[in-house]
Coordinates of C-alpha atoms and ligand atoms in Angstrom, one line a residue:
Chain A
M198 CA 57.3 -81.7 24.7
N199 CA 56.0 -79.5 27.5
R200 CA 57.6 -76.2 28.3
T201 CA 59.4 -77.5 31.4
G202 CA 60.8 -80.4 29.5
L203 CA 62.1 -78.1 26.7
V204 CA 63.8 -75.8 29.2
A205 CA 65.5 -78.7 30.8
F206 CA 66.7 -80.0 27.5
L207 CA 68.1 -76.6 26.5
L208 CA 70.0 -76.4 29.8
S209 CA 71.4 -79.8 29.6
T210 CA 72.4 -79.6 26.0
S211 CA 76.2 -79.2 25.5
M212 CA 77.5 -76.2 23.7
A213 CA 80.0 -77.1 21.1
W214 CA 81.3 -74.2 18.9
S215 CA 83.2 -74.4 15.7
Y216 CA 85.1 -71.3 16.8
V217 CA 85.7 -69.5 20.1
P218 CA 82.8 -67.1 20.6
L219 CA 83.2 -63.6 22.0
D220 CA 81.6 -64.7 25.2
P221 CA 81.4 -68.4 26.0
A222 CA 78.7 -67.5 28.6
H223 CA 76.6 -65.9 25.8
P224 CA 77.7 -67.8 22.7
N225 CA 74.8 -66.4 20.6
I226 CA 76.3 -62.9 20.3
H227 CA 76.1 -62.3 16.6
R228 CA 75.2 -59.7 13.9
S229 CA 71.9 -59.8 12.2
D230 CA 73.1 -57.1 9.7
Y231 CA 76.0 -59.4 8.5
A232 CA 75.1 -58.9 4.8
N233 CA 75.7 -55.2 5.0
V234 CA 77.6 -54.1 8.1
Q235 CA 78.0 -50.3 8.1
F236 CA 81.0 -48.8 10.0
L237 CA 81.6 -45.1 10.2
V238 CA 85.0 -43.5 10.7
N239 CA 85.2 -40.5 13.0
Q240 CA 86.3 -37.5 11.1
A241 CA 89.4 -36.9 13.2
V242 CA 91.1 -40.0 11.8
A243 CA 93.9 -38.8 9.6
P244 CA 97.6 -39.1 9.0
G245 CA 99.7 -37.1 11.5
L246 CA 97.0 -37.2 14.3
N247 CA 98.5 -36.6 17.7
N248 CA 97.1 -37.6 21.1
A249 CA 96.1 -35.1 23.8
N250 CA 99.7 -35.0 25.0
G251 CA 101.0 -34.1 21.6
S252 CA 102.6 -37.5 20.9
A253 CA 102.1 -39.1 17.5
W254 CA 99.0 -41.3 17.5
I255 CA 98.9 -42.0 13.7
T256 CA 102.2 -41.4 12.0
S257 CA 102.2 -38.8 9.2
D258 CA 103.3 -41.3 6.6
S259 CA 100.2 -43.5 7.2
D260 CA 97.1 -44.0 5.1
P261 CA 94.6 -44.8 7.9
L262 CA 91.5 -44.6 5.6
G263 CA 93.2 -47.0 3.2
A264 CA 94.0 -49.4 6.0
I265 CA 90.4 -49.2 7.3
A266 CA 89.1 -49.9 3.8
G267 CA 91.6 -52.8 3.5
A268 CA 90.5 -54.4 6.8
L269 CA 86.8 -54.2 5.9
S270 CA 87.4 -55.7 2.4
T271 CA 89.5 -58.5 3.9
W272 CA 86.5 -59.7 5.9
S273 CA 84.1 -59.0 3.0
G274 CA 86.3 -61.0 0.7
I275 CA 85.7 -64.4 2.2
A276 CA 84.1 -66.5 -0.6
T277 CA 82.6 -69.0 1.8
S278 CA 80.8 -66.4 3.9
A279 CA 77.8 -64.1 3.3
L280 CA 79.5 -61.5 5.5
Q281 CA 79.8 -58.1 3.8
F282 CA 80.9 -54.7 5.1
A283 CA 79.6 -51.6 3.4
P284 CA 82.2 -49.0 2.4
A285 CA 83.0 -47.0 5.5
G286 CA 81.4 -43.6 5.7
T287 CA 82.7 -40.7 7.8
T288 CA 81.0 -39.1 10.8
A289 CA 81.3 -36.5 13.4
A290 CA 79.9 -39.1 15.9
V291 CA 82.2 -40.7 18.4
N292 CA 81.9 -43.9 20.3
T293 CA 78.4 -43.7 21.9
P294 CA 77.5 -47.3 22.6
T295 CA 73.8 -46.5 22.7
D296 CA 73.5 -44.7 19.3
R297 CA 73.3 -47.9 17.2
Q298 CA 76.1 -46.6 15.0
N299 CA 79.3 -48.6 14.6
V300 CA 82.1 -46.0 14.8
I301 CA 85.9 -46.3 14.5
V302 CA 87.4 -43.6 16.7
F303 CA 90.7 -42.1 17.8
S304 CA 89.4 -39.9 20.5
D305 CA 91.7 -39.0 23.5
T306 CA 89.3 -38.4 26.4
P307 CA 89.4 -39.3 30.1
A308 CA 86.4 -41.6 29.4
N309 CA 88.2 -43.5 26.6
R310 CA 91.4 -43.7 28.6
S311 CA 89.4 -45.2 31.5
L312 CA 87.8 -47.7 29.1
L313 CA 91.0 -48.7 27.5
G314 CA 93.4 -48.7 30.4
S315 CA 97.1 -48.6 29.7
T316 CA 97.6 -52.0 28.1
V317 CA 95.2 -52.7 25.2
L318 CA 96.0 -51.3 21.8
A319 CA 92.3 -51.0 20.9
L320 CA 89.0 -52.5 21.9
T321 CA 85.6 -53.1 20.6
T322 CA 82.5 -52.4 22.8
C323 CA 79.9 -54.9 21.6
M324 CA 76.4 -54.0 22.8
Y325 CA 73.9 -56.7 22.4
M326 CA 70.4 -57.7 23.3
A327 CA 70.6 -60.3 26.1
S328 CA 67.4 -61.9 24.8
D329 CA 68.7 -63.0 21.4
G330 CA 72.4 -62.0 21.3
A331 CA 71.9 -59.6 18.4
I332 CA 74.6 -56.9 18.4
T333 CA 73.1 -53.4 18.3
D334 CA 76.2 -51.3 18.4
S335 CA 80.0 -52.0 18.1
D336 CA 82.5 -49.1 18.4
I337 CA 86.2 -49.7 17.9
V338 CA 88.3 -47.4 20.1
F339 CA 92.1 -47.0 19.6
N340 CA 94.4 -46.3 22.6
P341 CA 96.1 -42.9 22.7
A342 CA 99.0 -44.6 24.6
Y343 CA 100.4 -46.2 21.4
T344 CA 101.5 -45.0 18.0
F345 CA 99.9 -46.6 15.0
S346 CA 101.0 -46.6 11.4
T347 CA 100.3 -48.3 8.1
S348 CA 104.0 -48.1 7.1
M349 CA 105.6 -50.5 9.5
A350 CA 107.5 -47.6 11.0
Y351 CA 109.8 -48.5 13.8
N352 CA 108.1 -49.0 17.2
T353 CA 104.6 -48.5 15.8
V354 CA 101.6 -50.8 15.8
D355 CA 100.1 -51.8 12.5
L356 CA 96.7 -50.1 12.3
Q357 CA 95.2 -52.5 9.7
A358 CA 96.3 -55.6 11.7
V359 CA 94.7 -54.2 14.9
L360 CA 91.5 -53.1 13.1
T361 CA 91.2 -56.5 11.3
H362 CA 91.3 -58.2 14.7
E363 CA 88.8 -55.8 16.3
L364 CA 86.4 -56.2 13.4
G365 CA 86.4 -59.9 14.2
H366 CA 85.1 -59.0 17.7
A367 CA 82.5 -56.8 16.1
L368 CA 81.3 -59.9 14.2
G369 CA 81.0 -62.0 17.4
A370 CA 84.4 -63.8 17.3
G371 CA 86.4 -64.2 20.5
H372 CA 90.1 -64.9 20.8
T373 CA 91.5 -68.0 19.2
T374 CA 93.8 -70.8 20.3
V375 CA 95.7 -70.5 16.9
L376 CA 98.6 -68.3 17.8
G377 CA 99.3 -66.9 14.3
A378 CA 95.7 -66.1 13.5
S379 CA 94.2 -62.6 13.3
M380 CA 92.0 -63.3 16.3
F381 CA 95.0 -64.2 18.6
Q382 CA 94.9 -62.0 21.6
A383 CA 98.1 -60.1 21.2
T384 CA 100.3 -58.4 18.6
S385 CA 103.9 -57.1 18.3
Y386 CA 105.3 -53.8 17.1
N387 CA 106.1 -53.7 13.4
D388 CA 104.1 -56.8 12.7
N389 CA 101.2 -56.8 10.2
H390 CA 100.6 -60.6 9.9
Q391 CA 97.2 -60.2 11.6
A392 CA 96.0 -58.0 8.8
T393 CA 95.7 -61.2 6.8
L394 CA 93.0 -63.6 7.8
S395 CA 94.2 -67.1 8.5
P396 CA 92.0 -70.2 7.7
D397 CA 91.1 -70.2 11.4
D398 CA 89.6 -66.6 11.1
I399 CA 87.9 -67.6 7.8
A400 CA 86.4 -70.7 9.4
F401 CA 84.7 -68.5 12.0
A402 CA 83.1 -66.3 9.4
A403 CA 82.2 -69.2 7.1
S404 CA 80.5 -71.2 9.9
R405 CA 78.9 -68.2 11.7
Y406 CA 77.7 -66.5 8.5
P407 CA 77.8 -69.1 5.7
A408 CA 77.5 -68.1 2.1
Q409 CA 74.1 -68.5 0.5
G410 CA 75.0 -71.6 -1.4
G411 CA 76.7 -73.1 1.6
N412 CA 80.3 -72.7 2.7
G413 CA 81.7 -75.9 1.2
N414 CA 83.1 -77.1 4.5
G415 CA 82.9 -80.5 6.1
I416 CA 81.9 -81.0 9.7
L417 CA 83.8 -82.8 12.3
I418 CA 82.2 -83.5 15.6
G419 CA 83.5 -85.4 18.6
K420 CA 84.4 -85.5 22.2
A421 CA 87.7 -85.2 24.1
T422 CA 88.1 -87.3 27.2
L423 CA 90.9 -88.3 29.6
S424 CA 91.9 -91.9 29.7
N425 CA 89.7 -92.4 32.8
G426 CA 86.7 -91.4 30.7
S427 CA 86.0 -88.0 32.2
P428 CA 85.5 -85.2 29.7
I429 CA 88.1 -82.6 28.9
R430 CA 86.3 -79.3 29.5
G431 CA 87.8 -76.3 27.8
G432 CA 90.5 -78.2 25.9
A433 CA 91.9 -76.6 22.8
V434 CA 91.2 -78.8 19.8
T435 CA 93.0 -78.2 16.5
V436 CA 92.6 -79.6 13.0
L437 CA 95.7 -79.2 10.9
D438 CA 96.3 -80.3 7.3
P439 CA 100.1 -80.6 7.0
S440 CA 100.0 -80.5 3.2
S441 CA 98.0 -77.2 2.9
G442 CA 98.9 -75.7 6.3
I443 CA 95.3 -75.1 7.1
T444 CA 95.1 -74.8 10.9
I445 CA 91.7 -74.3 12.7
G446 CA 91.2 -74.2 16.4
S447 CA 88.2 -74.6 18.7
L448 CA 87.4 -75.2 22.3
T449 CA 85.7 -78.3 23.8
S450 CA 82.5 -77.7 25.6
L451 CA 82.9 -76.4 29.1
T452 CA 80.4 -79.0 30.3
D453 CA 81.0 -82.3 28.5
G454 CA 84.1 -82.1 26.4
S455 CA 82.3 -82.2 23.0
F456 CA 83.6 -80.2 20.1
E457 CA 82.5 -79.3 16.5
F458 CA 84.5 -78.1 13.6
Q459 CA 83.7 -76.7 10.2
A460 CA 86.8 -77.0 7.9
P461 CA 87.5 -77.0 4.2
P462 CA 88.0 -80.4 2.6
G463 CA 91.4 -81.9 3.4
N464 CA 93.4 -84.5 5.2
Y465 CA 93.6 -83.5 8.9
L466 CA 95.6 -84.3 11.9
I467 CA 93.5 -83.6 15.0
Y468 CA 94.8 -83.0 18.5
V469 CA 93.7 -81.7 21.8
E470 CA 96.0 -79.6 24.0
P471 CA 95.5 -78.0 27.4
L472 CA 95.0 -74.3 27.8
G473 CA 98.0 -72.8 29.5
G474 CA 101.1 -71.1 28.3
Y475 CA 100.3 -68.6 25.5
V476 CA 96.5 -68.9 25.8
V477 CA 94.9 -69.3 29.2
P478 CA 91.1 -69.5 30.0
A479 CA 90.8 -65.8 30.8
N480 CA 92.2 -64.9 27.4
L481 CA 89.2 -66.7 25.9
N482 CA 86.7 -64.9 28.3
I483 CA 86.0 -68.1 30.1
P484 CA 84.6 -67.1 33.5
S485 CA 87.0 -67.7 36.3
S486 CA 84.4 -69.7 38.2
T487 CA 84.3 -72.3 35.3
V488 CA 86.4 -75.5 35.6
V489 CA 88.8 -76.0 32.7
D490 CA 90.7 -79.3 32.5
T491 CA 94.5 -78.9 32.0
N492 CA 95.9 -82.0 33.6
F493 CA 96.9 -83.8 30.3
Q494 CA 99.3 -83.2 27.5
S495 CA 98.8 -82.5 23.8
T496 CA 97.5 -85.7 22.2
F497 CA 96.8 -86.5 18.6
L498 CA 94.0 -88.6 17.3
G499 CA 95.4 -92.1 16.9
G500 CA 98.1 -91.5 19.6
N501 CA 101.2 -89.4 19.6
D502 CA 103.4 -92.3 18.3
N503 CA 101.3 -92.8 15.2
P504 CA 98.8 -90.0 14.6
S505 CA 96.0 -90.8 12.2
M506 CA 94.7 -88.6 9.5
V507 CA 91.0 -87.9 8.8
N508 CA 89.8 -87.2 5.3
L509 CA 87.1 -84.5 5.4
T510 CA 85.1 -83.8 2.3
A511 CA 82.6 -81.0 1.5
G512 CA 79.3 -81.5 3.1
A513 CA 80.4 -84.6 5.0
S514 CA 80.0 -85.0 8.7
L515 CA 82.5 -87.1 10.6
S516 CA 82.6 -88.2 14.2
V517 CA 85.9 -88.6 16.1
N518 CA 86.8 -89.1 19.7
I519 CA 90.1 -88.2 21.2
Q520 CA 91.5 -89.6 24.4
A521 CA 94.3 -87.7 26.1
D522 CA 96.6 -88.6 28.9
G523 CA 98.9 -87.1 31.4
P524 CA 101.4 -86.1 32.4
P525 CA 100.9 -82.4 32.1
P526 CA 103.5 -81.0 29.7
M527 CA 107.0 -80.6 31.0
F528 CA 107.8 -77.9 28.4
Q529 CA 106.9 -74.4 29.5
T530 CA 105.9 -72.0 26.8
P531 CA 109.1 -71.2 25.0
Y532 CA 110.6 -67.9 24.1
L533 CA 111.0 -67.7 20.3
A534 CA 112.8 -65.4 17.9
T535 CA 113.9 -65.4 14.3
D536 CA 117.2 -64.3 12.8
S537 CA 119.1 -64.5 9.6
A538 CA 119.9 -68.1 8.6
G539 CA 123.3 -69.3 9.8
S540 CA 124.0 -66.5 12.2
S541 CA 125.0 -66.8 15.8
G542 CA 125.4 -64.7 19.0
D543 CA 123.2 -61.9 17.5
M544 CA 121.0 -59.5 19.5
V545 CA 117.4 -60.6 18.8
L546 CA 114.1 -59.8 20.3
F547 CA 112.4 -62.8 21.8
E548 CA 108.6 -63.1 21.9
R549 CA 106.3 -65.1 24.0
G550 CA 103.7 -65.5 21.2
P551 CA 103.6 -65.8 17.5
V552 CA 106.7 -65.1 15.4
S553 CA 106.5 -63.7 11.9
I554 CA 108.8 -65.1 9.3
S555 CA 109.1 -64.3 5.6
S556 CA 108.5 -66.8 2.8
G557 CA 110.9 -67.7 0.1
Q558 CA 114.0 -67.7 2.3
A559 CA 115.8 -69.5 5.0
A560 CA 115.7 -68.3 8.5
D561 CA 117.0 -69.3 11.9
I562 CA 114.5 -70.0 14.6
L563 CA 115.7 -69.5 18.2
I564 CA 114.1 -71.4 21.0
S565 CA 114.7 -71.1 24.8
G566 CA 112.9 -71.7 28.0
P567 CA 112.6 -74.0 31.0
G568 CA 112.3 -77.6 30.1
I569 CA 113.8 -77.2 26.6
D570 CA 117.4 -78.1 27.3
P571 CA 118.8 -80.5 26.2
L572 CA 117.2 -80.4 22.7
T573 CA 117.9 -82.7 19.8
E574 CA 116.6 -82.6 16.3
Q575 CA 114.4 -85.6 17.0
D576 CA 112.6 -83.5 19.7
L577 CA 111.7 -80.8 17.2
Q578 CA 109.1 -80.8 14.5
I579 CA 107.2 -78.0 12.5
L580 CA 103.9 -78.9 11.0
G581 CA 102.8 -76.8 8.1
A582 CA 103.1 -76.3 4.4
G583 CA 106.4 -75.3 2.9
I584 CA 108.2 -75.0 6.2
S585 CA 111.1 -77.5 6.7
I586 CA 113.8 -77.9 9.2
R587 CA 117.2 -78.1 7.5
A588 CA 118.8 -81.3 8.8
G589 CA 121.9 -81.0 10.9
T590 CA 121.4 -77.3 11.7
L591 CA 120.2 -77.5 15.3
R592 CA 122.9 -75.9 17.6
K593 CA 123.2 -74.2 20.9
D594 CA 123.8 -70.4 20.5
T595 CA 126.4 -68.5 22.3
I596 CA 123.7 -66.3 23.9
S597 CA 121.5 -67.3 26.8
L598 CA 118.1 -66.0 27.9
N599 CA 117.1 -65.8 31.6
W600 CA 120.0 -68.3 32.4
Q601 CA 118.6 -70.8 29.9
P602 CA 120.5 -71.9 26.8
V603 CA 119.2 -70.7 23.5
Y604 CA 118.9 -73.2 20.6
R605 CA 119.0 -72.3 16.9
V606 CA 117.8 -74.3 14.0
T607 CA 117.7 -73.2 10.3
V608 CA 114.4 -73.6 8.5
D609 CA 113.6 -73.3 4.8
I610 CA 110.4 -71.5 3.8
A611 CA 109.2 -72.2 0.3
P612 CA 108.4 -69.1 -1.9
A613 CA 104.8 -70.4 -2.3
A614 CA 104.3 -70.5 1.5
I615 CA 102.6 -67.2 1.9
S616 CA 100.1 -66.4 4.7
T617 CA 100.5 -69.9 6.2
L618 CA 101.1 -71.1 9.7
G619 CA 103.6 -73.5 11.2
T620 CA 103.0 -75.4 14.4
L621 CA 105.9 -76.2 16.7
V622 CA 105.8 -79.7 18.2
L623 CA 108.3 -80.4 21.0
S624 CA 108.6 -84.0 22.2
K625 CA 110.9 -85.8 24.6
G626 CA 110.2 -89.4 25.3
S627 CA 106.5 -89.6 26.2
N628 CA 106.2 -85.9 26.7
L629 CA 104.8 -83.8 23.9
A630 CA 103.7 -80.2 23.6
T631 CA 102.2 -78.3 20.6
F632 CA 102.4 -74.5 19.9
T633 CA 99.6 -74.2 17.4
G634 CA 100.3 -71.9 14.4
V635 CA 103.1 -70.1 16.3
F636 CA 105.1 -69.3 13.1
A637 CA 103.2 -66.9 10.9
V638 CA 104.7 -67.0 7.4
G639 CA 104.1 -64.0 5.2
Q640 CA 105.6 -62.0 2.5
A641 CA 108.6 -60.0 3.5
P642 CA 107.4 -56.5 4.7
A643 CA 107.5 -53.9 2.0
A644 CA 108.9 -51.2 4.2
S645 CA 112.3 -51.6 5.8
I646 CA 112.3 -51.7 9.6
Q647 CA 115.0 -49.3 11.0
P648 CA 116.0 -49.8 14.6
Chain B
M9 CA 104.2 -54.1 37.3
V10 CA 104.9 -53.0 40.9
D11 CA 105.9 -49.5 39.6
R12 CA 102.8 -49.1 37.6
S13 CA 100.4 -50.2 40.3
D14 CA 98.6 -47.7 42.4
L15 CA 97.5 -50.4 44.8
I16 CA 98.7 -53.9 45.4
V17 CA 96.3 -56.0 47.6
T18 CA 95.7 -59.6 48.6
G19 CA 92.2 -60.5 49.4
Q20 CA 88.9 -62.3 48.7
V21 CA 86.2 -61.4 46.2
T22 CA 83.1 -60.9 48.3
R23 CA 80.6 -59.6 45.8
T24 CA 80.3 -58.8 42.1
W25 CA 77.6 -56.7 40.4
T26 CA 77.0 -54.9 37.1
A27 CA 75.8 -51.3 36.5
W28 CA 75.8 -48.5 34.0
D29 CA 78.4 -45.8 34.6
D30 CA 77.3 -42.4 35.7
Q31 CA 76.9 -41.1 32.1
R32 CA 75.0 -44.3 31.2
Q33 CA 77.5 -44.9 28.5
Y34 CA 79.0 -48.2 29.4
I35 CA 78.2 -51.2 31.5
W36 CA 80.8 -52.2 34.1
T37 CA 81.2 -55.2 36.3
H38 CA 82.3 -54.2 39.8
N39 CA 84.1 -56.6 42.1
E40 CA 84.4 -56.0 45.8
I41 CA 87.5 -57.4 47.4
A42 CA 87.9 -57.8 51.2
A43 CA 91.6 -56.9 51.5
H44 CA 93.7 -59.1 53.8
T45 CA 97.0 -57.2 53.1
V46 CA 98.0 -54.1 51.2
D47 CA 101.6 -54.1 49.9
K48 CA 101.4 -50.8 48.0
G49 CA 99.1 -47.9 48.6
S50 CA 97.2 -46.7 51.7
P51 CA 95.9 -49.4 54.1
I52 CA 92.3 -50.2 53.1
Q53 CA 89.8 -52.8 54.1
K54 CA 87.6 -53.0 51.0
V55 CA 88.5 -52.4 47.3
V56 CA 86.3 -52.3 44.3
V57 CA 87.8 -53.4 41.0
S58 CA 85.9 -52.5 37.9
E59 CA 86.1 -53.9 34.4
P60 CA 84.0 -53.0 31.4
G61 CA 81.2 -55.4 30.3
G62 CA 78.2 -57.2 31.8
V63 CA 74.5 -57.4 31.4
V64 CA 72.0 -54.8 32.9
D65 CA 68.3 -54.8 32.2
G66 CA 68.5 -57.0 29.2
V67 CA 71.3 -55.1 27.6
G68 CA 74.6 -56.8 27.3
M69 CA 78.1 -55.3 26.7
R70 CA 81.1 -57.4 25.9
V71 CA 84.7 -56.4 25.5
A72 CA 87.1 -59.2 24.6
G73 CA 89.9 -60.1 27.0
M74 CA 88.7 -58.2 30.1
P75 CA 89.5 -60.0 33.4
N76 CA 86.7 -61.4 35.4
Y77 CA 86.2 -62.3 39.0
A78 CA 84.2 -64.9 40.9
Q79 CA 82.8 -64.6 44.3
G80 CA 85.0 -66.4 46.9
E81 CA 88.1 -66.2 44.8
E82 CA 91.3 -65.5 46.7
V83 CA 93.5 -63.1 44.7
M84 CA 96.6 -61.0 44.7
L85 CA 95.9 -57.9 42.6
F86 CA 98.0 -55.2 41.0
L87 CA 95.6 -52.3 40.4
E88 CA 95.7 -49.1 38.5
R89 CA 93.5 -45.9 39.1
M90 CA 91.7 -44.7 35.9
P91 CA 90.9 -41.1 35.1
N92 CA 87.2 -41.8 35.9
G93 CA 88.2 -42.9 39.4
Y94 CA 87.7 -46.7 38.9
L95 CA 90.4 -49.1 39.9
R96 CA 91.2 -51.6 37.2
T97 CA 93.4 -54.7 37.0
L98 CA 96.8 -53.7 35.7
G99 CA 97.7 -55.1 32.3
L100 CA 94.3 -56.5 32.0
G101 CA 94.4 -59.9 33.7
Q102 CA 98.2 -59.9 34.1
G103 CA 97.6 -58.0 37.3
K104 CA 95.4 -60.7 38.7
L105 CA 97.1 -63.6 40.4
R106 CA 94.8 -66.3 41.9
V107 CA 95.9 -67.6 45.3
A108 CA 95.1 -71.4 45.5
V109 CA 94.1 -73.2 48.7
D110 CA 97.8 -74.3 49.1
G111 CA 98.7 -70.6 49.3
R112 CA 100.5 -70.6 45.9
V113 CA 99.8 -68.0 43.2
H114 CA 98.8 -68.7 39.7
L115 CA 98.7 -66.4 36.7
T116 CA 95.3 -65.9 35.3
Q117 CA 96.1 -64.2 32.0
T118 CA 99.1 -64.1 29.8
G119 CA 98.3 -60.9 28.0
A120 CA 94.9 -60.1 26.5
D121 CA 93.1 -58.1 24.1
L122 CA 95.7 -57.3 21.6
I123 CA 98.2 -56.1 24.1
R124 CA 101.6 -55.9 22.6
I125 CA 103.8 -58.8 23.4
R126 CA 106.9 -57.8 25.3
G127 CA 110.2 -59.1 24.3
A128 CA 112.2 -60.8 27.0
R129 CA 114.1 -58.2 29.1
P130 CA 115.7 -57.9 32.4
G131 CA 113.4 -57.9 35.4
T132 CA 111.2 -60.5 37.0
A133 CA 109.3 -62.3 34.3
L134 CA 105.7 -62.6 35.3
E135 CA 105.8 -66.3 34.4
S136 CA 108.5 -67.0 37.0
L137 CA 105.9 -66.1 39.7
E138 CA 103.7 -69.1 38.7
A139 CA 103.1 -71.5 41.6
L140 CA 105.3 -69.6 44.1
P141 CA 103.9 -69.2 47.6
A142 CA 101.9 -66.0 47.9
S143 CA 104.0 -65.0 50.9
Q144 CA 107.1 -65.2 48.8
V145 CA 105.6 -63.0 46.0
R146 CA 104.5 -60.5 48.7
Q147 CA 108.1 -60.4 50.0
L148 CA 109.3 -59.7 46.5
V149 CA 106.7 -57.0 46.0
T150 CA 107.4 -55.4 49.4
R151 CA 111.1 -55.3 48.7
L152 CA 110.5 -53.6 45.3
V153 CA 108.1 -51.1 46.8
Q154 CA 110.7 -50.2 49.5
Q155 CA 113.5 -50.0 46.9
R156 CA 111.4 -47.5 44.9
Q157 CA 110.6 -45.4 48.0
S158 CA 114.3 -45.1 49.1
G159 CA 115.2 -44.4 45.4
R160 CA 112.8 -41.5 45.4
Q161 CA 114.2 -40.0 48.6
Q162 CA 117.8 -39.9 47.2
Ligands
LIG47 ZN1 90.9 -59.1 20.9

């Protein structure tokens, strides 16, 4: 093949990723030092650290170095990946993106405040060579506008959860379409579920940096199209094993709708859903000039009336094509909350995003939002392992939210359901919407949360 | 969002470019907006909105979740002045509404790099602005700006 031909081939080849890359425009951003990634912790990081205004930045009851070590070992502990972080050293260096040192900093300077803005909790500046995508420097900078802790203290942000997420960026991961995963774009106060890697986060590390003997995954490739045959560009595709709860998301190619997954062996449902609601294209760093198809509704392989399962085995490669149809979903992204099972009329904090619930107990899930009312038990389904809706418990609460009624339903969470995700499926007639991994099930927090 | 904005403008993206900052620390992508209307802040014809990240001279910098702009886009922007003098999109992409050809606004981001999720609370939910005519959103913004000004005088 001559040089011109090769270039043309490279340009026309579709890009299908088994995870959402840090930058869809430069999907090759990666670490070449993945077998021994060295992070340094700036020496100012300590319990009781205040910001420049004298406000608590790290609470005095925190163990920041323990949390940092914990986040590094979480990523290093993935058996199916060759990825390893070296134990963190300490340094007087700060975040200098050109010094080829990866530094974790709490440094309240005008430059860092300008870089962070007022909204992000922390960020990672990934410097890379444009020629080959190799990351040369990745500093993680925490925002002095927030208070971090490792104790789940009231109104604080969990340091380890945030760092675990930022380390994912330092490895080349972008944000995910799986709402309860560590690489989801947002977090809540007093919530540490993102300190635990979900199968979606693990699938990124295992496919980007596979273990020497292989990662034991199977491969699923395919294409998502609309019923008129045109490709679905930038659709969120999910594989979900209802018996294990394994939920892995990816994005279809922005040019031809193709997709590729690496997932552990299992029996999977596969569906494509439009970006919108909790995750929109900009959250995934998709350039605003790029066309993303959203004029369809969540559609399962085999059809929404009778979804088919795909059996994936280690080392196997399967090919599946999904055809999705309109109309666009009538359900807007719901507001969700949890509360004690069987209660009513309580004051609760609603979230637009993932909701954490504890395993081994029953809980009420509260749902509200435009398009939800009226809701029947037949309209509601939760896909995942060890999460079941208790029959006959769906009821309208006495409270309302933004003039919309609030529904409550009691769910039972098996004790064995730890660090698993539940996906909410809402359907009415031929309308169906999926909220992938929106329930993050974990162990009950060790520390009590005082209002 | 109106309270926290230093500048609220509607306009068109006319130019984008990347450059190192003055200290040659970080790469920023700058976006020039030709302002049609200014609903908060001093009247101005051109605004430059800057966000970290981009590629300069073979070196790339990427920060997840930063809003991006495309030349020709019609936008309504809620902007915040940084200590280094740059104007940035408020709340990451939350402060960037795209104005479609039919004159309706569309949210471009629902909350980005690990911002904390807000619980539902009184006020105008950002989502409720989705698909409203830009003129209506501007009326709402102008009313809020005026309310705040009269509130300060009292
Ligand atoms: Zn992020």
